[in-house]
CSV table of C-alpha atoms in Angstrom, one decimal:
chain,number,residue,atom,x,y,z
A,273,UNK,CA,4.7,0.9,9.3
A,274,UNK,CA,2.2,1.8,11.8
A,275,UNK,CA,2.3,-1.6,13.4
A,276,UNK,CA,5.0,-0.4,15.8
A,277,UNK,CA,8.2,-1.6,14.1
A,278,UNK,CA,10.4,1.4,13.7
A,279,UNK,CA,11.4,2.4,10.2
A,280,UNK,CA,15.1,3.2,9.5
A,281,UNK,CA,15.9,6.8,10.0
A,282,UNK,CA,15.6,8.4,6.7
A,283,UNK,CA,16.5,11.9,7.9
A,284,UNK,CA,18.5,13.4,10.7
A,285,UNK,CA,16.5,13.3,13.9
A,286,UNK,CA,16.6,16.0,16.6
A,287,UNK,CA,15.9,14.7,20.0
A,288,UNK,CA,12.8,16.4,21.5
A,289,UNK,CA,12.9,17.3,25.1
A,290,UNK,CA,10.7,15.1,27.4
A,291,UNK,CA,8.1,17.8,27.7
A,292,UNK,CA,8.0,18.6,24.0
A,293,UNK,CA,7.7,15.0,23.2
A,294,UNK,CA,4.8,14.5,25.5
A,295,UNK,CA,3.0,17.6,24.2
A,296,UNK,CA,3.6,16.5,20.6
A,297,UNK,CA,2.4,12.9,21.3
A,298,UNK,CA,-0.6,14.2,23.1
A,299,UNK,CA,-1.5,16.5,20.3
A,300,UNK,CA,-1.2,13.7,17.7
A,301,UNK,CA,-3.2,11.3,19.8
A,302,UNK,CA,-5.8,13.9,20.2
A,303,UNK,CA,-6.0,14.2,16.4
A,304,UNK,CA,-6.4,10.4,16.4
A,305,UNK,CA,-9.5,10.8,18.5
A,306,UNK,CA,-8.0,9.6,21.8
A,307,UNK,CA,-8.6,12.8,23.7
A,308,UNK,CA,-8.2,11.5,27.1
A,309,UNK,CA,-7.3,8.3,28.9
A,310,UNK,CA,-10.5,6.7,30.1
A,311,UNK,CA,-10.7,5.3,33.7
A,312,UNK,CA,-11.3,1.6,33.1
A,313,UNK,CA,-13.2,-0.4,35.6
A,314,UNK,CA,-10.6,-2.3,37.5
A,315,UNK,CA,-10.3,-5.3,35.2
A,316,UNK,CA,-6.7,-6.5,35.0
A,317,UNK,CA,-5.5,-6.3,31.4
A,318,UNK,CA,-4.7,-10.0,31.2
A,319,UNK,CA,-8.2,-11.0,32.3
A,320,UNK,CA,-9.7,-8.8,29.6
A,321,UNK,CA,-7.6,-9.9,26.6
A,322,UNK,CA,-8.9,-13.5,26.1
A,323,UNK,CA,-12.5,-12.3,25.9
A,324,UNK,CA,-14.2,-12.8,22.6
A,325,UNK,CA,-14.9,-9.2,21.6
A,326,UNK,CA,-11.2,-7.9,21.9
A,327,UNK,CA,-9.9,-11.0,20.0
A,328,UNK,CA,-12.4,-10.4,17.2
A,329,UNK,CA,-11.6,-6.7,17.1
A,330,UNK,CA,-7.8,-7.4,17.1
A,331,UNK,CA,-8.4,-9.5,13.9
A,332,UNK,CA,-10.3,-6.5,12.5
A,333,UNK,CA,-7.5,-4.2,13.5
A,334,UNK,CA,-4.9,-6.3,11.6
A,335,UNK,CA,-7.2,-6.4,8.6
A,336,UNK,CA,-7.7,-2.7,8.7
A,337,UNK,CA,-4.0,-1.9,9.2
A,338,UNK,CA,-3.3,-4.2,6.3
A,339,UNK,CA,-5.3,-2.2,3.8
A,340,UNK,CA,-3.2,0.9,4.3
A,341,UNK,CA,-3.7,2.3,0.8
A,342,UNK,CA,-7.3,2.8,0.1
A,343,UNK,CA,-7.8,0.7,-3.0
A,344,UNK,CA,-6.1,-2.5,-1.9
A,345,UNK,CA,-9.6,-4.0,-1.9
A,346,UNK,CA,-11.7,-4.4,1.2
A,347,UNK,CA,-10.3,-6.9,3.6
A,348,UNK,CA,-13.7,-7.9,4.8
A,349,UNK,CA,-17.2,-7.4,3.6
A,350,UNK,CA,-18.2,-5.6,6.8
A,351,UNK,CA,-15.1,-3.6,7.3
A,352,UNK,CA,-15.6,-1.9,3.9
A,353,UNK,CA,-15.1,1.8,4.4
A,354,UNK,CA,-15.8,1.9,8.1
A,355,UNK,CA,-13.8,4.4,10.1
A,356,UNK,CA,-15.0,3.3,13.5
A,357,UNK,CA,-15.9,-0.1,14.8
A,358,UNK,CA,-17.3,-0.6,18.2
A,359,UNK,CA,-17.9,-3.9,20.1
A,360,UNK,CA,-20.4,-4.0,22.9
A,361,UNK,CA,-20.5,-6.6,25.6
A,362,UNK,CA,-24.0,-7.4,26.8
A,363,UNK,CA,-24.9,-6.1,30.2
A,364,UNK,CA,-28.0,-8.1,31.1
A,365,UNK,CA,-29.2,-11.5,29.9
A,366,UNK,CA,-32.7,-12.9,30.5
A,367,UNK,CA,-33.7,-16.4,29.9
A,368,UNK,CA,-37.3,-17.2,29.2
A,369,UNK,CA,-36.6,-20.9,28.8
A,370,UNK,CA,-36.4,-23.7,31.3
A,371,UNK,CA,-39.6,-24.2,33.2
A,372,UNK,CA,-41.4,-21.5,31.3
A,373,UNK,CA,-44.2,-22.2,28.8
A,374,UNK,CA,-43.4,-21.7,25.1
A,375,UNK,CA,-42.1,-19.8,23.3
A,376,UNK,CA,-38.6,-20.0,24.9
A,377,UNK,CA,-36.2,-17.2,24.2
A,378,UNK,CA,-33.0,-15.6,25.5
A,379,UNK,CA,-32.7,-11.8,25.6
A,380,UNK,CA,-29.5,-9.7,25.7
A,381,UNK,CA,-29.2,-6.0,26.6
A,382,UNK,CA,-26.6,-3.6,25.3
A,383,UNK,CA,-25.7,-0.1,26.6
A,384,UNK,CA,-25.2,2.0,23.5
A,385,UNK,CA,-24.7,5.4,25.2
A,386,UNK,CA,-21.0,5.4,24.2
A,387,UNK,CA,-21.7,5.7,20.5
A,388,UNK,CA,-20.3,9.0,19.4
A,389,UNK,CA,-22.8,11.5,17.9
A,390,UNK,CA,-22.9,12.0,14.2
A,391,UNK,CA,-21.8,8.5,13.2
A,392,UNK,CA,-23.6,6.7,10.5
A,393,UNK,CA,-24.0,2.9,11.0
A,394,UNK,CA,-22.9,0.9,7.9
A,395,UNK,CA,-23.4,-2.5,9.4
A,396,UNK,CA,-24.1,-4.2,12.8
A,397,UNK,CA,-24.0,-7.8,13.8
A,398,UNK,CA,-24.7,-9.9,16.9
A,399,UNK,CA,-22.3,-12.7,17.4
A,400,UNK,CA,-23.1,-15.7,19.6
A,401,UNK,CA,-21.2,-19.0,20.0
A,402,UNK,CA,-23.0,-22.3,19.4
A,403,UNK,CA,-21.8,-25.7,20.7
A,404,UNK,CA,-23.3,-29.0,19.5
A,405,UNK,CA,-26.5,-29.6,21.4
A,406,UNK,CA,-26.4,-32.4,23.9
A,407,UNK,CA,-30.2,-32.7,24.0
A,408,UNK,CA,-31.3,-32.5,20.4
A,409,UNK,CA,-29.9,-34.6,17.6
A,410,UNK,CA,-30.2,-34.7,13.8
A,411,UNK,CA,-32.5,-31.7,13.8
A,412,UNK,CA,-32.6,-28.6,11.7
A,413,UNK,CA,-33.1,-25.5,13.7
A,414,UNK,CA,-34.2,-22.0,12.8
A,415,UNK,CA,-32.5,-19.3,14.9
A,416,UNK,CA,-34.1,-15.9,14.6
A,417,UNK,CA,-33.2,-12.6,16.3
A,418,UNK,CA,-35.7,-9.8,17.1
A,419,UNK,CA,-35.2,-6.3,18.4
A,420,UNK,CA,-37.2,-5.6,21.6
A,421,UNK,CA,-38.9,-2.4,20.5
A,422,UNK,CA,-41.2,-1.9,23.4
A,423,UNK,CA,-41.8,-3.7,26.7
A,424,UNK,CA,-45.2,-3.9,28.4
A,425,UNK,CA,-45.9,-4.9,31.9
A,426,UNK,CA,-49.2,-6.7,31.1
A,427,UNK,CA,-48.5,-8.2,27.8
A,428,UNK,CA,-45.8,-9.5,25.4
A,429,UNK,CA,-43.2,-7.0,24.2
A,430,UNK,CA,-43.3,-5.5,20.7
A,431,UNK,CA,-40.7,-7.2,18.6
A,432,UNK,CA,-39.1,-6.3,15.3
A,433,UNK,CA,-37.7,-9.2,13.2
A,434,UNK,CA,-34.1,-8.7,12.2
A,435,UNK,CA,-32.5,-11.9,10.9
A,436,UNK,CA,-32.9,-15.7,10.7
A,437,UNK,CA,-30.2,-18.5,10.3
A,438,UNK,CA,-30.9,-22.2,9.7
A,439,UNK,CA,-28.4,-24.8,10.9
A,440,UNK,CA,-28.1,-28.3,12.4
A,441,UNK,CA,-28.3,-29.0,16.1
A,442,UNK,CA,-24.8,-30.5,16.0
A,443,UNK,CA,-23.2,-27.5,14.4
A,444,UNK,CA,-20.5,-25.5,16.3
A,445,UNK,CA,-19.0,-22.1,15.8
A,446,UNK,CA,-19.7,-18.4,15.9
A,447,UNK,CA,-23.2,-17.5,14.7
A,448,UNK,CA,-23.3,-14.1,13.0
A,449,UNK,CA,-26.7,-12.4,13.0
A,450,UNK,CA,-27.3,-9.2,11.0
A,451,UNK,CA,-28.9,-6.6,13.2
A,452,UNK,CA,-28.2,-3.6,11.0
A,453,UNK,CA,-32.0,-2.9,10.5
A,454,UNK,CA,-32.3,-2.0,14.2
A,455,UNK,CA,-29.6,0.7,14.0
A,456,UNK,CA,-32.1,3.5,12.8
A,457,UNK,CA,-34.0,3.1,16.0
A,458,UNK,CA,-31.2,2.9,18.4
A,459,UNK,CA,-29.5,6.1,17.1
A,460,UNK,CA,-32.7,7.9,17.7
A,461,UNK,CA,-33.1,6.7,21.3
A,462,UNK,CA,-29.6,6.6,22.6
A,463,UNK,CA,-30.5,6.6,26.2
A,464,UNK,CA,-32.4,3.3,25.9
A,465,UNK,CA,-30.6,0.0,26.0
A,466,UNK,CA,-30.8,-2.1,22.9
A,467,UNK,CA,-32.6,-5.4,23.6
A,468,UNK,CA,-32.1,-8.4,21.3
A,469,UNK,CA,-34.1,-11.5,21.7
A,470,UNK,CA,-33.1,-14.9,20.3
A,471,UNK,CA,-35.8,-17.6,19.4
A,472,UNK,CA,-35.0,-21.1,18.4
A,473,UNK,CA,-37.5,-23.3,16.6
A,474,UNK,CA,-37.5,-26.7,14.9
A,475,UNK,CA,-38.8,-27.1,11.3
A,476,UNK,CA,-42.2,-28.0,12.6
A,477,UNK,CA,-42.4,-24.9,14.7
A,478,UNK,CA,-41.7,-26.2,18.1
A,479,UNK,CA,-39.9,-23.7,20.3
A,480,UNK,CA,-36.6,-24.9,21.8
A,481,UNK,CA,-34.7,-23.3,24.7
A,482,UNK,CA,-31.7,-21.5,23.2
A,483,UNK,CA,-29.4,-23.0,25.9
A,484,UNK,CA,-30.6,-26.6,25.0
A,485,UNK,CA,-29.9,-25.8,21.3
A,486,UNK,CA,-26.3,-25.1,22.3
A,487,UNK,CA,-26.3,-21.3,22.2
A,488,UNK,CA,-23.9,-19.9,24.9
A,489,UNK,CA,-24.6,-16.9,27.0
A,490,UNK,CA,-22.8,-15.1,29.8
A,491,UNK,CA,-21.9,-18.4,31.5
A,492,UNK,CA,-19.7,-19.3,28.6
A,493,UNK,CA,-15.9,-19.1,28.8
A,494,UNK,CA,-14.7,-15.6,28.3
A,495,UNK,CA,-13.4,-16.3,24.8
A,496,UNK,CA,-16.9,-17.3,23.7
A,497,UNK,CA,-19.2,-14.8,25.3
A,498,UNK,CA,-21.8,-13.1,23.0
A,499,UNK,CA,-21.1,-9.6,21.8
A,500,UNK,CA,-22.3,-7.1,19.3
A,501,UNK,CA,-20.1,-5.3,16.8
A,502,UNK,CA,-21.1,-2.1,14.9
A,503,UNK,CA,-19.4,-0.5,11.9
A,504,UNK,CA,-19.6,3.3,11.5
A,505,UNK,CA,-18.6,5.7,8.8
A,506,UNK,CA,-17.5,9.0,10.3
A,507,UNK,CA,-19.1,11.9,8.4
A,508,UNK,CA,-16.9,14.9,9.6
A,509,UNK,CA,-13.1,14.7,9.5
A,510,UNK,CA,-11.4,16.1,12.5
A,511,UNK,CA,-9.1,18.9,11.7
A,512,UNK,CA,-7.4,20.5,14.7
A,513,UNK,CA,-6.6,24.2,14.8
A,514,UNK,CA,-2.9,24.9,14.5
A,515,UNK,CA,-1.2,25.8,17.8
R,40,UNK,CA,44.8,51.0,-3.8
R,41,UNK,CA,42.2,48.8,-5.3
R,42,UNK,CA,39.1,48.7,-3.3
R,43,UNK,CA,37.7,45.2,-2.9
R,44,UNK,CA,34.4,44.8,-4.7
R,45,UNK,CA,31.5,45.0,-2.4
R,46,UNK,CA,29.3,41.9,-2.4
R,47,UNK,CA,25.8,42.9,-3.4
R,48,UNK,CA,23.3,42.0,-0.7
R,49,UNK,CA,20.3,40.2,-2.0
R,50,UNK,CA,17.5,42.7,-2.2
R,51,UNK,CA,15.0,42.3,0.7
R,52,UNK,CA,11.5,41.6,-0.7
R,53,UNK,CA,8.3,40.7,1.0
R,54,UNK,CA,7.0,38.6,-1.7
R,55,UNK,CA,6.6,34.9,-1.2
R,56,UNK,CA,9.2,33.1,-3.2
R,57,UNK,CA,7.8,31.2,-6.2
R,58,UNK,CA,7.2,27.7,-5.0
R,59,UNK,CA,9.7,26.2,-7.4
R,60,UNK,CA,12.4,28.1,-5.8
R,61,UNK,CA,11.8,26.8,-2.3
R,62,UNK,CA,15.1,25.7,-0.8
R,63,UNK,CA,15.4,21.9,-0.8
R,64,UNK,CA,17.2,19.8,1.7
R,65,UNK,CA,20.4,19.7,-0.2
R,66,UNK,CA,20.6,23.4,-0.7
R,67,UNK,CA,22.2,25.7,1.7
R,68,UNK,CA,20.2,24.9,4.8
R,69,UNK,CA,20.3,28.5,6.1
R,70,UNK,CA,18.1,30.7,4.0
R,71,UNK,CA,19.1,34.2,3.4
R,72,UNK,CA,17.7,35.4,6.8
R,73,UNK,CA,19.7,32.9,8.8
R,74,UNK,CA,16.5,30.8,9.4
R,75,UNK,CA,16.8,27.1,9.4
R,76,UNK,CA,14.9,25.6,6.5
R,77,UNK,CA,12.0,23.3,7.3
R,78,UNK,CA,13.0,19.7,7.6
R,79,UNK,CA,11.1,16.5,8.3
R,80,UNK,CA,11.8,14.7,11.5
R,81,UNK,CA,10.5,11.4,12.7
R,82,UNK,CA,8.7,11.0,16.0
R,83,UNK,CA,7.8,7.6,17.4
R,84,UNK,CA,4.5,8.0,19.3
R,85,UNK,CA,4.7,5.4,22.1
R,86,UNK,CA,1.6,4.5,24.0
R,87,UNK,CA,4.0,2.7,26.4
R,88,UNK,CA,5.8,6.0,27.1
R,89,UNK,CA,2.5,7.6,27.9
R,90,UNK,CA,1.6,4.8,30.2
R,91,UNK,CA,-1.6,4.2,28.1
R,92,UNK,CA,-0.8,0.6,27.2
R,93,UNK,CA,-3.3,-0.9,29.5
R,94,UNK,CA,-6.2,0.5,27.6
R,95,UNK,CA,-4.7,0.7,24.1
R,96,UNK,CA,-4.8,-2.9,22.7
R,97,UNK,CA,-2.9,-2.2,19.4
R,98,UNK,CA,-0.5,-0.8,18.2
R,99,UNK,CA,2.1,-0.2,20.9
R,100,UNK,CA,2.9,3.0,19.1
R,101,UNK,CA,3.4,4.3,15.7
R,102,UNK,CA,5.7,6.5,13.6
R,103,UNK,CA,4.6,10.0,12.8
R,104,UNK,CA,6.6,12.7,11.0
R,105,UNK,CA,6.7,16.3,11.8
R,106,UNK,CA,8.4,19.4,10.5
R,107,UNK,CA,10.7,21.6,12.3
R,108,UNK,CA,12.3,24.8,11.1
R,109,UNK,CA,11.0,27.8,9.2
R,110,UNK,CA,8.4,27.0,6.7
R,111,UNK,CA,7.9,29.7,4.2
R,112,UNK,CA,4.2,29.0,4.5
R,113,UNK,CA,2.5,32.2,5.6
R,114,UNK,CA,1.2,30.6,8.7
R,115,UNK,CA,4.8,30.6,9.9
R,116,UNK,CA,4.1,28.4,12.8
R,117,UNK,CA,5.6,25.0,13.5
R,118,UNK,CA,3.0,22.3,13.5
R,119,UNK,CA,3.1,18.6,13.7
R,120,UNK,CA,3.2,16.7,10.5
R,121,UNK,CA,-0.3,15.6,10.6
R,122,UNK,CA,-1.8,19.0,11.1
R,123,UNK,CA,0.7,20.4,8.6
R,124,UNK,CA,-0.3,17.9,6.0
R,125,UNK,CA,-4.0,18.4,6.2
R,126,UNK,CA,-4.2,22.1,6.9
R,127,UNK,CA,-1.5,23.3,4.4
R,128,UNK,CA,-2.9,21.2,1.6
R,129,UNK,CA,-6.4,22.6,2.2
R,130,UNK,CA,-5.3,26.2,2.2
R,131,UNK,CA,-3.2,25.7,-0.9
R,132,UNK,CA,-6.2,24.2,-2.6
R,133,UNK,CA,-8.3,27.1,-1.6
R,134,UNK,CA,-5.8,29.9,-2.5
R,135,UNK,CA,-3.4,28.3,-4.9
R,136,UNK,CA,-1.9,31.6,-6.1
R,137,UNK,CA,-1.8,33.3,-2.7
R,138,UNK,CA,-0.5,30.3,-0.8
R,139,UNK,CA,2.2,28.2,-2.4
R,140,UNK,CA,2.7,24.5,-1.8
R,141,UNK,CA,4.9,24.4,1.3
R,142,UNK,CA,8.2,22.7,1.2
R,143,UNK,CA,7.0,19.7,3.1
R,144,UNK,CA,3.6,19.2,1.5
R,145,UNK,CA,2.9,15.5,1.8
R,146,UNK,CA,3.5,13.4,-1.2
R,147,UNK,CA,2.1,10.3,0.4
R,148,UNK,CA,-0.3,10.1,3.4
R,149,UNK,CA,-1.4,6.9,5.0
R,150,UNK,CA,-4.1,5.9,7.4
R,151,UNK,CA,-3.5,4.8,11.0
R,152,UNK,CA,-5.7,2.7,13.2
R,153,UNK,CA,-5.9,2.4,16.9
R,154,UNK,CA,-7.7,-0.3,18.9
R,155,UNK,CA,-8.6,0.6,22.5
R,156,UNK,CA,-11.0,0.1,25.4
R,157,UNK,CA,-13.4,2.9,26.3
R,158,UNK,CA,-14.6,3.7,29.8
R,159,UNK,CA,-17.3,1.0,29.6
R,160,UNK,CA,-14.9,-1.7,28.5
R,161,UNK,CA,-16.3,-1.7,25.0
R,162,UNK,CA,-13.6,-2.2,22.4
R,163,UNK,CA,-13.2,0.5,19.8
R,164,UNK,CA,-11.3,0.3,16.5
R,165,UNK,CA,-10.8,3.8,15.1
R,166,UNK,CA,-9.2,4.4,11.6
R,167,UNK,CA,-8.0,7.8,10.6
R,168,UNK,CA,-7.5,8.1,6.9
R,169,UNK,CA,-4.7,10.3,5.4
R,170,UNK,CA,-3.4,11.1,8.8
R,171,UNK,CA,0.2,10.2,8.8
R,172,UNK,CA,2.7,11.8,6.5
R,173,UNK,CA,4.7,9.0,4.9
R,174,UNK,CA,6.6,11.1,2.5
R,175,UNK,CA,6.8,14.9,2.0
R,176,UNK,CA,8.4,17.5,-0.1
R,177,UNK,CA,11.4,18.1,2.0
R,178,UNK,CA,13.4,15.4,0.2
């Protein structure tokens, strides 16, 4: 199995020399799309692992590895026939909430320059964790997400509505907002960060500060920080020329 | 004196053997030209060995298969199993009568997935379909 446990030897194995093995492994990993070893910013591995995005992606990895033969049914709606899934942690977070006049909002920025060219987006979602609100009780809230299409220095930014979820102020858990509709635009303007803005309103239209509604931002514990995940379907298969 | 009968040497031909007569693993492993017939070998690709484990989240490694020996396939080069599986099947599909199915054409391929960090600490899950030979024609 590809999960790392070694199958019994079914045929005689000739030991490769160290150099041969390294070349062979490097060649196979290149075919896997791991051409080179990236230089990670010095984050110790242990510090990274508990973060929410890798945990979520590890679950996806197990789901994807589980559906080894193609028609075992799709393990998850989003996973579907995706070949590549990327998670993005947000770089910048702006709060237009406490102390500002209405409407209150929270904005997240994502650097999408790492998306490989030629990939078609099949789905994209923004995940943010919500804890029970300590300020608002027994209230139904509308949580909507917009894409920041254009910012202006002298007036409000141009926004594009993406998704809306309705829940109770006392609810807790991961909120999944569908931002697939924004993907057409971001693939066209790769060098621009993707801006997502969250608005929270009560049923009678009053704006609530997202933090007061219980939505967590970058101050949250590592395992509950917001992130975006995008599912791609590769169009071209990579065939390597024979040595 | 009786002369011992001379053993007739097989006639040298340049044709490709008909695919059904390719030597199997239980036949005489040395074909008529003393070349070792192609065999499937297993290679465990270990990220740990390559020292890449701090950016590859899962798996720790995976089993791949590769062929070694002389394939009667006209390319006559020794490739790793994944390349072999994909390339050979394609050429056979394109020129079925010119290029026979090689001895270790895959009979079962499976996907493999790798989860890793990229240089911006984003997490990437990449799935490659039909990339690992699970079973092939050698046996």
